[in-house]
JSON list of C-alpha atoms in Angstrom, two decimals:
[
{"chain": "A", "resi": 298, "resn": "GLU", "atom": "CA", "xyz": [-17.27, 41.07, 54.19]},
{"chain": "A", "resi": 299, "resn": "ALA", "atom": "CA", "xyz": [-13.60, 42.10, 53.38]},
{"chain": "A", "resi": 300, "resn": "GLY", "atom": "CA", "xyz": [-11.02, 40.40, 55.61]},
{"chain": "A", "resi": 301, "resn": "VAL", "atom": "CA", "xyz": [-7.97, 41.51, 57.60]},
{"chain": "A", "resi": 302, "resn": "ALA", "atom": "CA", "xyz": [-5.57, 43.20, 55.19]},
{"chain": "A", "resi": 303, "resn": "GLN", "atom": "CA", "xyz": [-2.03, 43.26, 55.78]},
{"chain": "A", "resi": 304, "resn": "SER", "atom": "CA", "xyz": [1.14, 44.40, 53.87]},
{"chain": "A", "resi": 305, "resn": "PRO", "atom": "CA", "xyz": [3.63, 43.73, 52.81]},
{"chain": "A", "resi": 306, "resn": "ARG", "atom": "CA", "xyz": [3.35, 40.05, 52.26]},
{"chain": "A", "resi": 307, "resn": "TYR", "atom": "CA", "xyz": [7.10, 39.40, 52.64]},
{"chain": "A", "resi": 308, "resn": "LYS", "atom": "CA", "xyz": [9.98, 41.29, 53.81]},
{"chain": "A", "resi": 309, "resn": "ILE", "atom": "CA", "xyz": [13.62, 40.64, 53.88]},
{"chain": "A", "resi": 310, "resn": "ILE", "atom": "CA", "xyz": [16.02, 43.03, 55.78]},
{"chain": "A", "resi": 311, "resn": "GLU", "atom": "CA", "xyz": [19.52, 42.87, 57.19]},
{"chain": "A", "resi": 312, "resn": "LYS", "atom": "CA", "xyz": [20.06, 42.97, 60.96]},
{"chain": "A", "resi": 313, "resn": "ARG", "atom": "CA", "xyz": [19.91, 46.36, 62.79]},
{"chain": "A", "resi": 314, "resn": "GLN", "atom": "CA", "xyz": [17.73, 47.61, 59.91]},
{"chain": "A", "resi": 315, "resn": "SER", "atom": "CA", "xyz": [14.09, 48.73, 60.73]},
{"chain": "A", "resi": 316, "resn": "VAL", "atom": "CA", "xyz": [10.80, 47.49, 59.23]},
{"chain": "A", "resi": 317, "resn": "ALA", "atom": "CA", "xyz": [7.19, 48.39, 59.42]},
{"chain": "A", "resi": 318, "resn": "PHE", "atom": "CA", "xyz": [4.09, 46.32, 58.94]},
{"chain": "A", "resi": 319, "resn": "TRP", "atom": "CA", "xyz": [0.57, 47.63, 58.24]},
{"chain": "A", "resi": 320, "resn": "CYS", "atom": "CA", "xyz": [-2.94, 46.32, 59.00]},
{"chain": "A", "resi": 321, "resn": "ASN", "atom": "CA", "xyz": [-6.43, 47.06, 58.19]},
{"chain": "A", "resi": 322, "resn": "PRO", "atom": "CA", "xyz": [-8.89, 45.22, 60.39]},
{"chain": "A", "resi": 323, "resn": "ILE", "atom": "CA", "xyz": [-12.43, 44.10, 59.61]},
{"chain": "A", "resi": 324, "resn": "SER", "atom": "CA", "xyz": [-14.68, 47.31, 59.67]},
{"chain": "A", "resi": 325, "resn": "GLY", "atom": "CA", "xyz": [-16.39, 47.66, 63.06]},
{"chain": "A", "resi": 326, "resn": "HIS", "atom": "CA", "xyz": [-14.08, 45.38, 64.95]},
{"chain": "A", "resi": 327, "resn": "ALA", "atom": "CA", "xyz": [-12.99, 47.12, 68.15]},
{"chain": "A", "resi": 328, "resn": "THR", "atom": "CA", "xyz": [-10.21, 44.93, 69.04]},
{"chain": "A", "resi": 329, "resn": "LEU", "atom": "CA", "xyz": [-7.01, 44.52, 67.00]},
{"chain": "A", "resi": 330, "resn": "TYR", "atom": "CA", "xyz": [-4.06, 42.15, 67.79]},
{"chain": "A", "resi": 331, "resn": "TRP", "atom": "CA", "xyz": [-0.54, 41.68, 66.61]},
{"chain": "A", "resi": 332, "resn": "TYR", "atom": "CA", "xyz": [0.80, 38.15, 66.89]},
{"chain": "A", "resi": 333, "resn": "GLN", "atom": "CA", "xyz": [4.24, 36.81, 66.15]},
{"chain": "A", "resi": 334, "resn": "GLN", "atom": "CA", "xyz": [4.50, 33.19, 64.79]},
{"chain": "A", "resi": 335, "resn": "ILE", "atom": "CA", "xyz": [7.74, 31.38, 64.73]},
{"chain": "A", "resi": 336, "resn": "LEU", "atom": "CA", "xyz": [8.06, 28.51, 62.35]},
{"chain": "A", "resi": 337, "resn": "GLY", "atom": "CA", "xyz": [6.60, 25.42, 63.98]},
{"chain": "A", "resi": 338, "resn": "GLN", "atom": "CA", "xyz": [4.97, 27.30, 66.81]},
{"chain": "A", "resi": 339, "resn": "GLY", "atom": "CA", "xyz": [1.64, 28.69, 67.67]},
{"chain": "A", "resi": 340, "resn": "PRO", "atom": "CA", "xyz": [0.94, 32.53, 67.31]},
{"chain": "A", "resi": 341, "resn": "LYS", "atom": "CA", "xyz": [2.15, 34.56, 70.34]},
{"chain": "A", "resi": 342, "resn": "LEU", "atom": "CA", "xyz": [0.51, 37.75, 71.34]},
{"chain": "A", "resi": 343, "resn": "LEU", "atom": "CA", "xyz": [2.62, 40.82, 70.97]},
{"chain": "A", "resi": 344, "resn": "ILE", "atom": "CA", "xyz": [0.06, 43.62, 71.59]},
{"chain": "A", "resi": 345, "resn": "GLN", "atom": "CA", "xyz": [-3.72, 44.17, 71.98]},
{"chain": "A", "resi": 346, "resn": "PHE", "atom": "CA", "xyz": [-5.53, 47.44, 71.12]},
{"chain": "A", "resi": 347, "resn": "GLN", "atom": "CA", "xyz": [-9.27, 48.11, 71.91]},
{"chain": "A", "resi": 348, "resn": "ASN", "atom": "CA", "xyz": [-10.28, 50.97, 69.56]},
{"chain": "A", "resi": 349, "resn": "ASN", "atom": "CA", "xyz": [-7.18, 53.10, 69.58]},
{"chain": "A", "resi": 350, "resn": "GLY", "atom": "CA", "xyz": [-6.09, 52.32, 73.19]},
{"chain": "A", "resi": 351, "resn": "VAL", "atom": "CA", "xyz": [-3.38, 49.69, 74.19]},
{"chain": "A", "resi": 352, "resn": "VAL", "atom": "CA", "xyz": [-5.03, 46.95, 76.42]},
{"chain": "A", "resi": 353, "resn": "ASP", "atom": "CA", "xyz": [-2.17, 44.53, 76.66]},
{"chain": "A", "resi": 354, "resn": "ASP", "atom": "CA", "xyz": [1.44, 45.14, 75.50]},
{"chain": "A", "resi": 355, "resn": "SER", "atom": "CA", "xyz": [3.10, 43.16, 78.27]},
{"chain": "A", "resi": 356, "resn": "GLN", "atom": "CA", "xyz": [4.77, 40.66, 75.85]},
{"chain": "A", "resi": 357, "resn": "LEU", "atom": "CA", "xyz": [5.98, 43.38, 73.46]},
{"chain": "A", "resi": 358, "resn": "PRO", "atom": "CA", "xyz": [9.77, 43.81, 73.27]},
{"chain": "A", "resi": 359, "resn": "LYS", "atom": "CA", "xyz": [9.52, 47.49, 73.80]},
{"chain": "A", "resi": 360, "resn": "ASP", "atom": "CA", "xyz": [13.15, 48.25, 73.35]},
{"chain": "A", "resi": 361, "resn": "ARG", "atom": "CA", "xyz": [12.81, 47.40, 69.71]},
{"chain": "A", "resi": 362, "resn": "PHE", "atom": "CA", "xyz": [9.19, 46.91, 68.77]},
{"chain": "A", "resi": 363, "resn": "SER", "atom": "CA", "xyz": [6.43, 49.56, 68.73]},
{"chain": "A", "resi": 364, "resn": "ALA", "atom": "CA", "xyz": [2.87, 49.73, 67.44]},
{"chain": "A", "resi": 365, "resn": "GLU", "atom": "CA", "xyz": [0.08, 52.24, 67.01]},
{"chain": "A", "resi": 366, "resn": "ARG", "atom": "CA", "xyz": [-3.49, 52.07, 66.02]},
{"chain": "A", "resi": 367, "resn": "LEU", "atom": "CA", "xyz": [-4.57, 55.64, 64.92]},
{"chain": "A", "resi": 368, "resn": "LYS", "atom": "CA", "xyz": [-8.17, 56.56, 64.85]},
{"chain": "A", "resi": 369, "resn": "GLY", "atom": "CA", "xyz": [-8.97, 53.18, 66.19]},
{"chain": "A", "resi": 370, "resn": "VAL", "atom": "CA", "xyz": [-8.85, 51.65, 62.65]},
{"chain": "A", "resi": 371, "resn": "ASP", "atom": "CA", "xyz": [-5.51, 51.03, 60.87]},
{"chain": "A", "resi": 372, "resn": "SER", "atom": "CA", "xyz": [-2.38, 49.76, 62.79]},
{"chain": "A", "resi": 373, "resn": "THR", "atom": "CA", "xyz": [1.14, 49.72, 62.28]},
{"chain": "A", "resi": 374, "resn": "LEU", "atom": "CA", "xyz": [3.86, 47.57, 63.86]},
{"chain": "A", "resi": 375, "resn": "LYS", "atom": "CA", "xyz": [7.55, 48.62, 63.80]},
{"chain": "A", "resi": 376, "resn": "ILE", "atom": "CA", "xyz": [10.74, 46.89, 64.64]},
{"chain": "A", "resi": 377, "resn": "GLN", "atom": "CA", "xyz": [13.89, 48.99, 64.99]},
{"chain": "A", "resi": 378, "resn": "PRO", "atom": "CA", "xyz": [16.56, 47.50, 65.12]},
{"chain": "A", "resi": 379, "resn": "ALA", "atom": "CA", "xyz": [15.80, 44.06, 63.92]},
{"chain": "A", "resi": 380, "resn": "LYS", "atom": "CA", "xyz": [17.58, 41.01, 65.14]},
{"chain": "A", "resi": 381, "resn": "LEU", "atom": "CA", "xyz": [17.97, 37.68, 63.71]},
{"chain": "A", "resi": 382, "resn": "GLU", "atom": "CA", "xyz": [15.48, 36.19, 66.12]},
{"chain": "A", "resi": 383, "resn": "ASP", "atom": "CA", "xyz": [12.77, 38.34, 64.90]},
{"chain": "A", "resi": 384, "resn": "SER", "atom": "CA", "xyz": [12.46, 36.31, 61.73]},
{"chain": "A", "resi": 385, "resn": "ALA", "atom": "CA", "xyz": [8.91, 35.08, 61.94]},
{"chain": "A", "resi": 386, "resn": "VAL", "atom": "CA", "xyz": [5.40, 35.74, 60.31]},
{"chain": "A", "resi": 387, "resn": "TYR", "atom": "CA", "xyz": [3.68, 38.69, 61.93]},
{"chain": "A", "resi": 388, "resn": "LEU", "atom": "CA", "xyz": [-0.10, 38.23, 62.09]},
{"chain": "A", "resi": 389, "resn": "CYS", "atom": "CA", "xyz": [-2.62, 40.71, 62.57]},
{"chain": "A", "resi": 390, "resn": "ALA", "atom": "CA", "xyz": [-5.94, 39.82, 63.81]},
{"chain": "A", "resi": 391, "resn": "SER", "atom": "CA", "xyz": [-9.30, 41.61, 64.73]},
{"chain": "A", "resi": 392, "resn": "SER", "atom": "CA", "xyz": [-12.48, 40.59, 66.68]},
{"chain": "A", "resi": 393, "resn": "ALA", "atom": "CA", "xyz": [-15.60, 42.04, 67.89]},
{"chain": "A", "resi": 394, "resn": "GLN", "atom": "CA", "xyz": [-14.49, 41.19, 71.38]},
{"chain": "A", "resi": 395, "resn": "LEU", "atom": "CA", "xyz": [-14.60, 43.87, 73.92]},
{"chain": "A", "resi": 396, "resn": "LEU", "atom": "CA", "xyz": [-13.05, 43.70, 77.54]},
{"chain": "A", "resi": 397, "resn": "GLY", "atom": "CA", "xyz": [-15.21, 41.62, 79.78]},
{"chain": "A", "resi": 398, "resn": "LYS", "atom": "CA", "xyz": [-16.91, 40.03, 76.68]},
{"chain": "A", "resi": 399, "resn": "PHE", "atom": "CA", "xyz": [-14.62, 37.37, 75.41]},
{"chain": "A", "resi": 400, "resn": "ASN", "atom": "CA", "xyz": [-17.18, 35.50, 73.18]},
{"chain": "A", "resi": 401, "resn": "TYR", "atom": "CA", "xyz": [-15.82, 36.16, 69.82]},
{"chain": "A", "resi": 402, "resn": "GLY", "atom": "CA", "xyz": [-13.35, 34.39, 67.49]},
{"chain": "A", "resi": 403, "resn": "TYR", "atom": "CA", "xyz": [-10.54, 36.16, 65.67]},
{"chain": "A", "resi": 404, "resn": "THR", "atom": "CA", "xyz": [-10.13, 36.91, 62.04]},
{"chain": "A", "resi": 405, "resn": "PHE", "atom": "CA", "xyz": [-6.39, 36.76, 61.06]},
{"chain": "A", "resi": 406, "resn": "GLY", "atom": "CA", "xyz": [-4.78, 38.38, 58.05]},
{"chain": "A", "resi": 407, "resn": "SER", "atom": "CA", "xyz": [-2.54, 36.53, 55.75]},
{"chain": "A", "resi": 408, "resn": "GLY", "atom": "CA", "xyz": [0.59, 37.87, 57.65]},
{"chain": "A", "resi": 409, "resn": "THR", "atom": "CA", "xyz": [3.98, 39.31, 56.75]},
{"chain": "A", "resi": 410, "resn": "ARG", "atom": "CA", "xyz": [6.77, 36.87, 56.52]},
{"chain": "A", "resi": 411, "resn": "LEU", "atom": "CA", "xyz": [9.89, 38.70, 57.87]},
{"chain": "A", "resi": 412, "resn": "THR", "atom": "CA", "xyz": [13.32, 37.41, 57.21]},
{"chain": "A", "resi": 413, "resn": "VAL", "atom": "CA", "xyz": [16.26, 39.00, 58.98]},
{"chain": "A", "resi": 414, "resn": "VAL", "atom": "CA", "xyz": [19.65, 38.16, 57.50]},
{"chain": "B", "resi": 577, "resn": "GLN", "atom": "CA", "xyz": [-0.33, 29.44, 80.40]},
{"chain": "B", "resi": 578, "resn": "GLN", "atom": "CA", "xyz": [0.19, 27.98, 76.85]},
{"chain": "B", "resi": 579, "resn": "PRO", "atom": "CA", "xyz": [-2.07, 24.95, 76.24]},
{"chain": "B", "resi": 580, "resn": "VAL", "atom": "CA", "xyz": [-0.63, 21.45, 75.42]},
{"chain": "B", "resi": 581, "resn": "GLN", "atom": "CA", "xyz": [-1.81, 19.85, 72.30]},
{"chain": "B", "resi": 582, "resn": "SER", "atom": "CA", "xyz": [-1.61, 16.15, 71.35]},
{"chain": "B", "resi": 583, "resn": "PRO", "atom": "CA", "xyz": [-0.78, 14.59, 69.20]},
{"chain": "B", "resi": 584, "resn": "GLN", "atom": "CA", "xyz": [1.74, 16.61, 67.43]},
{"chain": "B", "resi": 585, "resn": "ALA", "atom": "CA", "xyz": [0.99, 15.17, 64.12]},
{"chain": "B", "resi": 586, "resn": "VAL", "atom": "CA", "xyz": [-1.54, 12.85, 62.61]},
{"chain": "B", "resi": 587, "resn": "ILE", "atom": "CA", "xyz": [-1.67, 11.18, 59.15]},
{"chain": "B", "resi": 588, "resn": "LEU", "atom": "CA", "xyz": [-4.94, 9.87, 57.92]},
{"chain": "B", "resi": 589, "resn": "ARG", "atom": "CA", "xyz": [-6.55, 8.42, 54.86]},
{"chain": "B", "resi": 590, "resn": "GLU", "atom": "CA", "xyz": [-9.63, 10.07, 53.40]},
{"chain": "B", "resi": 591, "resn": "GLY", "atom": "CA", "xyz": [-12.72, 8.92, 55.26]},
{"chain": "B", "resi": 592, "resn": "GLU", "atom": "CA", "xyz": [-10.96, 8.32, 58.70]},
{"chain": "B", "resi": 593, "resn": "ASP", "atom": "CA", "xyz": [-11.63, 9.94, 61.78]},
{"chain": "B", "resi": 594, "resn": "ALA", "atom": "CA", "xyz": [-9.13, 11.79, 64.22]},
{"chain": "B", "resi": 595, "resn": "VAL", "atom": "CA", "xyz": [-9.26, 13.47, 67.57]},
{"chain": "B", "resi": 596, "resn": "ILE", "atom": "CA", "xyz": [-6.95, 16.32, 68.70]},
{"chain": "B", "resi": 597, "resn": "ASN", "atom": "CA", "xyz": [-6.66, 17.10, 72.32]},
{"chain": "B", "resi": 598, "resn": "CYS", "atom": "CA", "xyz": [-6.01, 20.36, 74.10]},
{"chain": "B", "resi": 599, "resn": "SER", "atom": "CA", "xyz": [-5.32, 20.71, 77.83]},
{"chain": "B", "resi": 600, "resn": "SER", "atom": "CA", "xyz": [-4.60, 23.49, 80.14]},
{"chain": "B", "resi": 601, "resn": "SER", "atom": "CA", "xyz": [-3.01, 23.67, 83.73]},
{"chain": "B", "resi": 602, "resn": "LYS", "atom": "CA", "xyz": [-5.28, 26.73, 84.45]},
{"chain": "B", "resi": 603, "resn": "ALA", "atom": "CA", "xyz": [-9.06, 27.00, 84.84]},
{"chain": "B", "resi": 604, "resn": "LEU", "atom": "CA", "xyz": [-10.61, 28.06, 81.40]},
{"chain": "B", "resi": 605, "resn": "TYR", "atom": "CA", "xyz": [-13.23, 30.53, 80.43]},
{"chain": "B", "resi": 606, "resn": "SER", "atom": "CA", "xyz": [-13.24, 29.52, 76.86]},
{"chain": "B", "resi": 607, "resn": "VAL", "atom": "CA", "xyz": [-11.30, 27.45, 74.18]},
{"chain": "B", "resi": 608, "resn": "HIS", "atom": "CA", "xyz": [-10.92, 28.43, 70.48]},
{"chain": "B", "resi": 609, "resn": "TRP", "atom": "CA", "xyz": [-10.01, 26.22, 67.56]},
{"chain": "B", "resi": 610, "resn": "TYR", "atom": "CA", "xyz": [-8.29, 27.33, 64.28]},
{"chain": "B", "resi": 611, "resn": "ARG", "atom": "CA", "xyz": [-7.03, 25.64, 61.25]},
{"chain": "B", "resi": 612, "resn": "GLN", "atom": "CA", "xyz": [-4.03, 26.97, 59.36]},
{"chain": "B", "resi": 613, "resn": "LYS", "atom": "CA", "xyz": [-2.92, 25.82, 55.94]},
{"chain": "B", "resi": 614, "resn": "HIS", "atom": "CA", "xyz": [0.52, 26.26, 54.89]},
{"chain": "B", "resi": 615, "resn": "GLY", "atom": "CA", "xyz": [1.44, 29.84, 53.98]},
{"chain": "B", "resi": 616, "resn": "GLU", "atom": "CA", "xyz": [-2.07, 30.97, 55.12]},
{"chain": "B", "resi": 617, "resn": "ALA", "atom": "CA", "xyz": [-3.57, 32.70, 57.97]},
{"chain": "B", "resi": 618, "resn": "PRO", "atom": "CA", "xyz": [-5.32, 30.79, 60.84]},
{"chain": "B", "resi": 619, "resn": "VAL", "atom": "CA", "xyz": [-8.89, 30.42, 60.15]},
{"chain": "B", "resi": 620, "resn": "PHE", "atom": "CA", "xyz": [-11.58, 30.44, 63.11]},
{"chain": "B", "resi": 621, "resn": "LEU", "atom": "CA", "xyz": [-13.36, 27.12, 63.39]},
{"chain": "B", "resi": 622, "resn": "MET", "atom": "CA", "xyz": [-15.37, 27.54, 66.83]},
{"chain": "B", "resi": 623, "resn": "ILE", "atom": "CA", "xyz": [-15.34, 28.79, 70.16]},
{"chain": "B", "resi": 624, "resn": "LEU", "atom": "CA", "xyz": [-16.54, 26.79, 73.40]},
{"chain": "B", "resi": 625, "resn": "LEU", "atom": "CA", "xyz": [-17.76, 28.95, 76.26]},
{"chain": "B", "resi": 626, "resn": "LYS", "atom": "CA", "xyz": [-19.25, 26.45, 78.72]},
{"chain": "B", "resi": 627, "resn": "GLY", "atom": "CA", "xyz": [-18.38, 23.28, 80.38]},
{"chain": "B", "resi": 628, "resn": "GLY", "atom": "CA", "xyz": [-20.06, 20.43, 78.54]},
{"chain": "B", "resi": 629, "resn": "GLU", "atom": "CA", "xyz": [-20.55, 22.40, 75.52]},
{"chain": "B", "resi": 630, "resn": "GLN", "atom": "CA", "xyz": [-20.25, 20.83, 72.17]},
{"chain": "B", "resi": 631, "resn": "LYS", "atom": "CA", "xyz": [-20.30, 22.38, 69.01]},
{"chain": "B", "resi": 632, "resn": "GLY", "atom": "CA", "xyz": [-20.31, 21.23, 65.10]},
{"chain": "B", "resi": 633, "resn": "HIS", "atom": "CA", "xyz": [-19.01, 22.58, 61.99]},
{"chain": "B", "resi": 634, "resn": "GLU", "atom": "CA", "xyz": [-19.99, 20.28, 59.15]},
{"chain": "B", "resi": 635, "resn": "LYS", "atom": "CA", "xyz": [-18.01, 17.16, 60.04]},
{"chain": "B", "resi": 636, "resn": "ILE", "atom": "CA", "xyz": [-15.83, 18.92, 62.42]},
{"chain": "B", "resi": 637, "resn": "SER", "atom": "CA", "xyz": [-16.97, 19.14, 66.16]},
{"chain": "B", "resi": 638, "resn": "ALA", "atom": "CA", "xyz": [-15.55, 19.92, 69.51]},
{"chain": "B", "resi": 639, "resn": "SER", "atom": "CA", "xyz": [-16.16, 19.49, 73.23]},
{"chain": "B", "resi": 640, "resn": "PHE", "atom": "CA", "xyz": [-15.22, 21.22, 76.27]},
{"chain": "B", "resi": 641, "resn": "ASN", "atom": "CA", "xyz": [-14.69, 19.55, 79.76]},
{"chain": "B", "resi": 642, "resn": "GLU", "atom": "CA", "xyz": [-14.52, 22.43, 82.01]},
{"chain": "B", "resi": 643, "resn": "LYS", "atom": "CA", "xyz": [-13.62, 20.44, 85.00]},
{"chain": "B", "resi": 644, "resn": "LYS", "atom": "CA", "xyz": [-10.74, 18.69, 83.45]},
{"chain": "B", "resi": 645, "resn": "GLN", "atom": "CA", "xyz": [-9.66, 21.95, 81.58]},
{"chain": "B", "resi": 646, "resn": "GLN", "atom": "CA", "xyz": [-9.56, 20.10, 78.35]},
{"chain": "B", "resi": 647, "resn": "SER", "atom": "CA", "xyz": [-11.10, 20.33, 74.94]},
{"chain": "B", "resi": 648, "resn": "SER", "atom": "CA", "xyz": [-11.01, 17.98, 72.09]},
{"chain": "B", "resi": 649, "resn": "LEU", "atom": "CA", "xyz": [-11.71, 18.44, 68.33]},
{"chain": "B", "resi": 650, "resn": "TYR", "atom": "CA", "xyz": [-13.38, 15.68, 66.35]},
{"chain": "B", "resi": 651, "resn": "LEU", "atom": "CA", "xyz": [-12.78, 15.25, 62.66]},
{"chain": "B", "resi": 652, "resn": "THR", "atom": "CA", "xyz": [-15.04, 12.68, 61.15]},
{"chain": "B", "resi": 653, "resn": "ALA", "atom": "CA", "xyz": [-14.91, 11.06, 57.66]},
{"chain": "B", "resi": 654, "resn": "SER", "atom": "CA", "xyz": [-11.76, 13.29, 56.95]},
{"chain": "B", "resi": 655, "resn": "GLN", "atom": "CA", "xyz": [-11.60, 15.01, 53.63]},
{"chain": "B", "resi": 656, "resn": "LEU", "atom": "CA", "xyz": [-8.45, 16.09, 51.84]},
{"chain": "B", "resi": 657, "resn": "SER", "atom": "CA", "xyz": [-9.35, 19.64, 52.64]},
{"chain": "B", "resi": 658, "resn": "TYR", "atom": "CA", "xyz": [-9.00, 19.07, 56.18]},
{"chain": "B", "resi": 659, "resn": "SER", "atom": "CA", "xyz": [-5.16, 18.89, 55.94]},
{"chain": "B", "resi": 660, "resn": "GLY", "atom": "CA", "xyz": [-3.36, 21.74, 57.85]},
{"chain": "B", "resi": 661, "resn": "THR", "atom": "CA", "xyz": [-2.25, 22.57, 61.28]},
{"chain": "B", "resi": 662, "resn": "TYR", "atom": "CA", "xyz": [-4.92, 22.90, 64.02]},
{"chain": "B", "resi": 663, "resn": "PHE", "atom": "CA", "xyz": [-4.46, 25.21, 66.91]},
{"chain": "B", "resi": 664, "resn": "CYS", "atom": "CA", "xyz": [-6.36, 25.44, 70.19]},
{"chain": "B", "resi": 665, "resn": "GLY", "atom": "CA", "xyz": [-6.41, 28.66, 72.05]},
{"chain": "B", "resi": 666, "resn": "THR", "atom": "CA", "xyz": [-7.51, 29.24, 75.61]},
{"chain": "B", "resi": 667, "resn": "VAL", "atom": "CA", "xyz": [-8.68, 32.16, 77.65]},
{"chain": "B", "resi": 668, "resn": "GLY", "atom": "CA", "xyz": [-8.20, 31.75, 81.46]},
{"chain": "B", "resi": 669, "resn": "ARG", "atom": "CA", "xyz": [-11.00, 32.03, 83.85]},
{"chain": "B", "resi": 670, "resn": "GLY", "atom": "CA", "xyz": [-10.91, 35.23, 85.65]},
{"chain": "B", "resi": 671, "resn": "SER", "atom": "CA", "xyz": [-8.88, 36.89, 82.74]},
{"chain": "B", "resi": 672, "resn": "THR", "atom": "CA", "xyz": [-9.42, 40.59, 82.69]},
{"chain": "B", "resi": 673, "resn": "LEU", "atom": "CA", "xyz": [-7.87, 41.08, 79.28]},
{"chain": "B", "resi": 674, "resn": "GLY", "atom": "CA", "xyz": [-9.02, 38.00, 77.54]},
{"chain": "B", "resi": 675, "resn": "ARG", "atom": "CA", "xyz": [-5.65, 37.14, 76.41]},
{"chain": "B", "resi": 676, "resn": "LEU", "atom": "CA", "xyz": [-5.70, 34.07, 74.11]},
{"chain": "B", "resi": 677, "resn": "TYR", "atom": "CA", "xyz": [-2.88, 31.71, 74.38]},
{"chain": "B", "resi": 678, "resn": "PHE", "atom": "CA", "xyz": [-2.30, 29.15, 71.57]},
{"chain": "B", "resi": 679, "resn": "GLY", "atom": "CA", "xyz": [-0.87, 25.61, 71.66]},
{"chain": "B", "resi": 680, "resn": "ARG", "atom": "CA", "xyz": [1.96, 24.53, 69.34]},
{"chain": "B", "resi": 681, "resn": "GLY", "atom": "CA", "xyz": [-0.26, 23.07, 67.05]},
{"chain": "B", "resi": 682, "resn": "THR", "atom": "CA", "xyz": [-1.33, 19.70, 65.68]},
{"chain": "B", "resi": 683, "resn": "GLN", "atom": "CA", "xyz": [-0.36, 18.90, 62.05]},
{"chain": "B", "resi": 684, "resn": "LEU", "atom": "CA", "xyz": [-3.00, 16.85, 60.22]},
{"chain": "B", "resi": 685, "resn": "THR", "atom": "CA", "xyz": [-2.30, 15.30, 56.83]},
{"chain": "B", "resi": 686, "resn": "VAL", "atom": "CA", "xyz": [-4.96, 13.59, 54.87]},
{"chain": "B", "resi": 687, "resn": "TRP", "atom": "CA", "xyz": [-3.96, 11.35, 52.00]},
{"chain": "B", "resi": 688, "resn": "PRO", "atom": "CA", "xyz": [-6.29, 10.26, 49.26]}
]
């Protein structure tokens, strides 16, 4: 079974620039997540999709972050404009989990390491 | 609602045992455990859904005390490959969205 694919692997940008990350989840997984992991901390949920609908974006800084999941498969996370504090690893994960049925683990991609200078 | 993990770091010799604890201030629906090696993605180890449940994965097992809102991960006869950061994640009971909150992690180092 293919894993969760993410690109790019690394990205260095200057503050106030924009950046986009791409994720392709495991085939058949309805739920897709974007997490932010700051060095030395656990992953923090940014947004959760079920199929192509947003389930939870309460922790997404909507003034600068946006995400979409077209056709319920691939997803893109964008930051515009970036700030220094956005430097982190951005992890995409997918799961067979559905609303009301939280019995499944998550499969994470390798992440994109973003450095904002 | 972030769970608290302890200890923050553990250093072991190969063959020794370790216990990592995870506790929450909220009632829990489930507990997840993940291992993350440096520069890699977190890897799912197991999920515990019921109070009193215990699960095993080779020499790694876990328990879930629903009443105390705690879970423990047991690593027996540790191997070099067990090195990494272990995260617990919790889903609160009554959660409608199933949001998973991760702890800050426990860094495990196994020396030969």
